[in-house]
Amino acid sequence: MQRFKLKKIILLTLGIITPLCIQISKVNAGSFGAEIFCTMRDGGNDHESSWDAAYTYIKKQKGGFFKVSPKQAASQITESVIRDREKYSYCVEYLDNLHPNRKLQRELQKEAKRKEKLKKELEDRNEDFPEETIERYSY
């Protein structure tokens, strides 16, 4: 009976402490991810390389069964920058790149695919015509 109570207390303690540890590591990962992103941008790197470095770090630190989505990582970086405004004052101007207009991006991708498809159709039509041309006035 005493053993059962001890196991119950241990499991209860682990059940309380584990989510707190996971939450702390998540906050630290987002905070350091923001530091990576902002430092790289301030150093003159482009958005893509800075974002890839920060996102990779956040994904790696999160671990666990579920992956961190790009939206979640961007939100963590934004939250860290806003929380420590004095520390990241130079980084506020780069936050708009973390939350792009996804609807506009999808429309641009669709338009690019449509143009590529049209270009391919035109090339296919041109292949149907022979290379030899007919002279209009040759009798």
JSON list of C-alpha atoms in Angstrom, two decimals, residues 22-69:
[
{"chain": "A", "resi": 22, "resn": "ILE", "atom": "CA", "xyz": [8.57, 21.78, -21.82]},
{"chain": "A", "resi": 23, "resn": "GLN", "atom": "CA", "xyz": [7.00, 25.24, -21.67]},
{"chain": "A", "resi": 24, "resn": "ILE", "atom": "CA", "xyz": [10.24, 26.79, -20.37]},
{"chain": "A", "resi": 25, "resn": "SER", "atom": "CA", "xyz": [12.28, 25.20, -23.17]},
{"chain": "A", "resi": 26, "resn": "LYS", "atom": "CA", "xyz": [9.71, 26.41, -25.70]},
{"chain": "A", "resi": 27, "resn": "VAL", "atom": "CA", "xyz": [9.99, 29.99, -24.42]},
{"chain": "A", "resi": 28, "resn": "ASN", "atom": "CA", "xyz": [13.79, 29.82, -24.41]},
{"chain": "A", "resi": 29, "resn": "ALA", "atom": "CA", "xyz": [13.83, 28.40, -27.93]},
{"chain": "A", "resi": 30, "resn": "GLY", "atom": "CA", "xyz": [11.60, 31.22, -29.19]},
{"chain": "A", "resi": 31, "resn": "SER", "atom": "CA", "xyz": [13.67, 33.83, -27.39]},
{"chain": "A", "resi": 32, "resn": "PHE", "atom": "CA", "xyz": [16.98, 32.57, -28.74]},
{"chain": "A", "resi": 33, "resn": "GLY", "atom": "CA", "xyz": [15.37, 32.06, -32.16]},
{"chain": "A", "resi": 34, "resn": "ALA", "atom": "CA", "xyz": [14.45, 35.76, -32.09]},
{"chain": "A", "resi": 35, "resn": "GLU", "atom": "CA", "xyz": [18.01, 36.60, -31.12]},
{"chain": "A", "resi": 36, "resn": "ILE", "atom": "CA", "xyz": [19.35, 34.56, -34.04]},
{"chain": "A", "resi": 37, "resn": "PHE", "atom": "CA", "xyz": [16.91, 36.12, -36.51]},
{"chain": "A", "resi": 38, "resn": "CYS", "atom": "CA", "xyz": [17.48, 39.70, -35.35]},
{"chain": "A", "resi": 39, "resn": "THR", "atom": "CA", "xyz": [21.25, 39.42, -35.10]},
{"chain": "A", "resi": 40, "resn": "MET", "atom": "CA", "xyz": [21.52, 37.97, -38.59]},
{"chain": "A", "resi": 41, "resn": "ARG", "atom": "CA", "xyz": [19.22, 40.61, -40.06]},
{"chain": "A", "resi": 42, "resn": "ASP", "atom": "CA", "xyz": [21.12, 43.37, -38.30]},
{"chain": "A", "resi": 43, "resn": "GLY", "atom": "CA", "xyz": [24.34, 41.88, -39.65]},
{"chain": "A", "resi": 44, "resn": "GLY", "atom": "CA", "xyz": [23.11, 42.37, -43.22]},
{"chain": "A", "resi": 45, "resn": "ASN", "atom": "CA", "xyz": [21.83, 38.88, -44.04]},
{"chain": "A", "resi": 46, "resn": "ASP", "atom": "CA", "xyz": [18.71, 38.52, -46.14]},
{"chain": "A", "resi": 47, "resn": "HIS", "atom": "CA", "xyz": [15.37, 37.42, -44.73]},
{"chain": "A", "resi": 48, "resn": "GLU", "atom": "CA", "xyz": [15.49, 33.85, -46.04]},
{"chain": "A", "resi": 49, "resn": "SER", "atom": "CA", "xyz": [18.83, 32.87, -44.51]},
{"chain": "A", "resi": 50, "resn": "SER", "atom": "CA", "xyz": [17.98, 34.55, -41.19]},
{"chain": "A", "resi": 51, "resn": "TRP", "atom": "CA", "xyz": [14.57, 32.91, -41.07]},
{"chain": "A", "resi": 52, "resn": "ASP", "atom": "CA", "xyz": [15.96, 29.47, -41.96]},
{"chain": "A", "resi": 53, "resn": "ALA", "atom": "CA", "xyz": [18.57, 29.67, -39.20]},
{"chain": "A", "resi": 54, "resn": "ALA", "atom": "CA", "xyz": [16.07, 30.79, -36.56]},
{"chain": "A", "resi": 55, "resn": "TYR", "atom": "CA", "xyz": [13.37, 28.32, -37.62]},
{"chain": "A", "resi": 56, "resn": "THR", "atom": "CA", "xyz": [15.83, 25.42, -37.68]},
{"chain": "A", "resi": 57, "resn": "TYR", "atom": "CA", "xyz": [16.98, 26.27, -34.18]},
{"chain": "A", "resi": 58, "resn": "ILE", "atom": "CA", "xyz": [13.42, 26.54, -32.85]},
{"chain": "A", "resi": 59, "resn": "LYS", "atom": "CA", "xyz": [12.43, 23.21, -34.44]},
{"chain": "A", "resi": 60, "resn": "LYS", "atom": "CA", "xyz": [15.51, 21.51, -33.06]},
{"chain": "A", "resi": 61, "resn": "GLN", "atom": "CA", "xyz": [14.98, 22.84, -29.52]},
{"chain": "A", "resi": 62, "resn": "LYS", "atom": "CA", "xyz": [11.27, 22.06, -29.40]},
{"chain": "A", "resi": 63, "resn": "GLY", "atom": "CA", "xyz": [11.63, 18.33, -29.95]},
{"chain": "A", "resi": 64, "resn": "GLY", "atom": "CA", "xyz": [8.72, 16.19, -28.90]},
{"chain": "A", "resi": 65, "resn": "PHE", "atom": "CA", "xyz": [6.14, 14.42, -30.97]},
{"chain": "A", "resi": 66, "resn": "PHE", "atom": "CA", "xyz": [4.66, 17.43, -32.75]},
{"chain": "A", "resi": 67, "resn": "LYS", "atom": "CA", "xyz": [6.69, 19.69, -35.01]},
{"chain": "A", "resi": 68, "resn": "VAL", "atom": "CA", "xyz": [6.71, 23.47, -34.79]},
{"chain": "A", "resi": 69, "resn": "SER", "atom": "CA", "xyz": [5.00, 25.04, -37.78]}
]
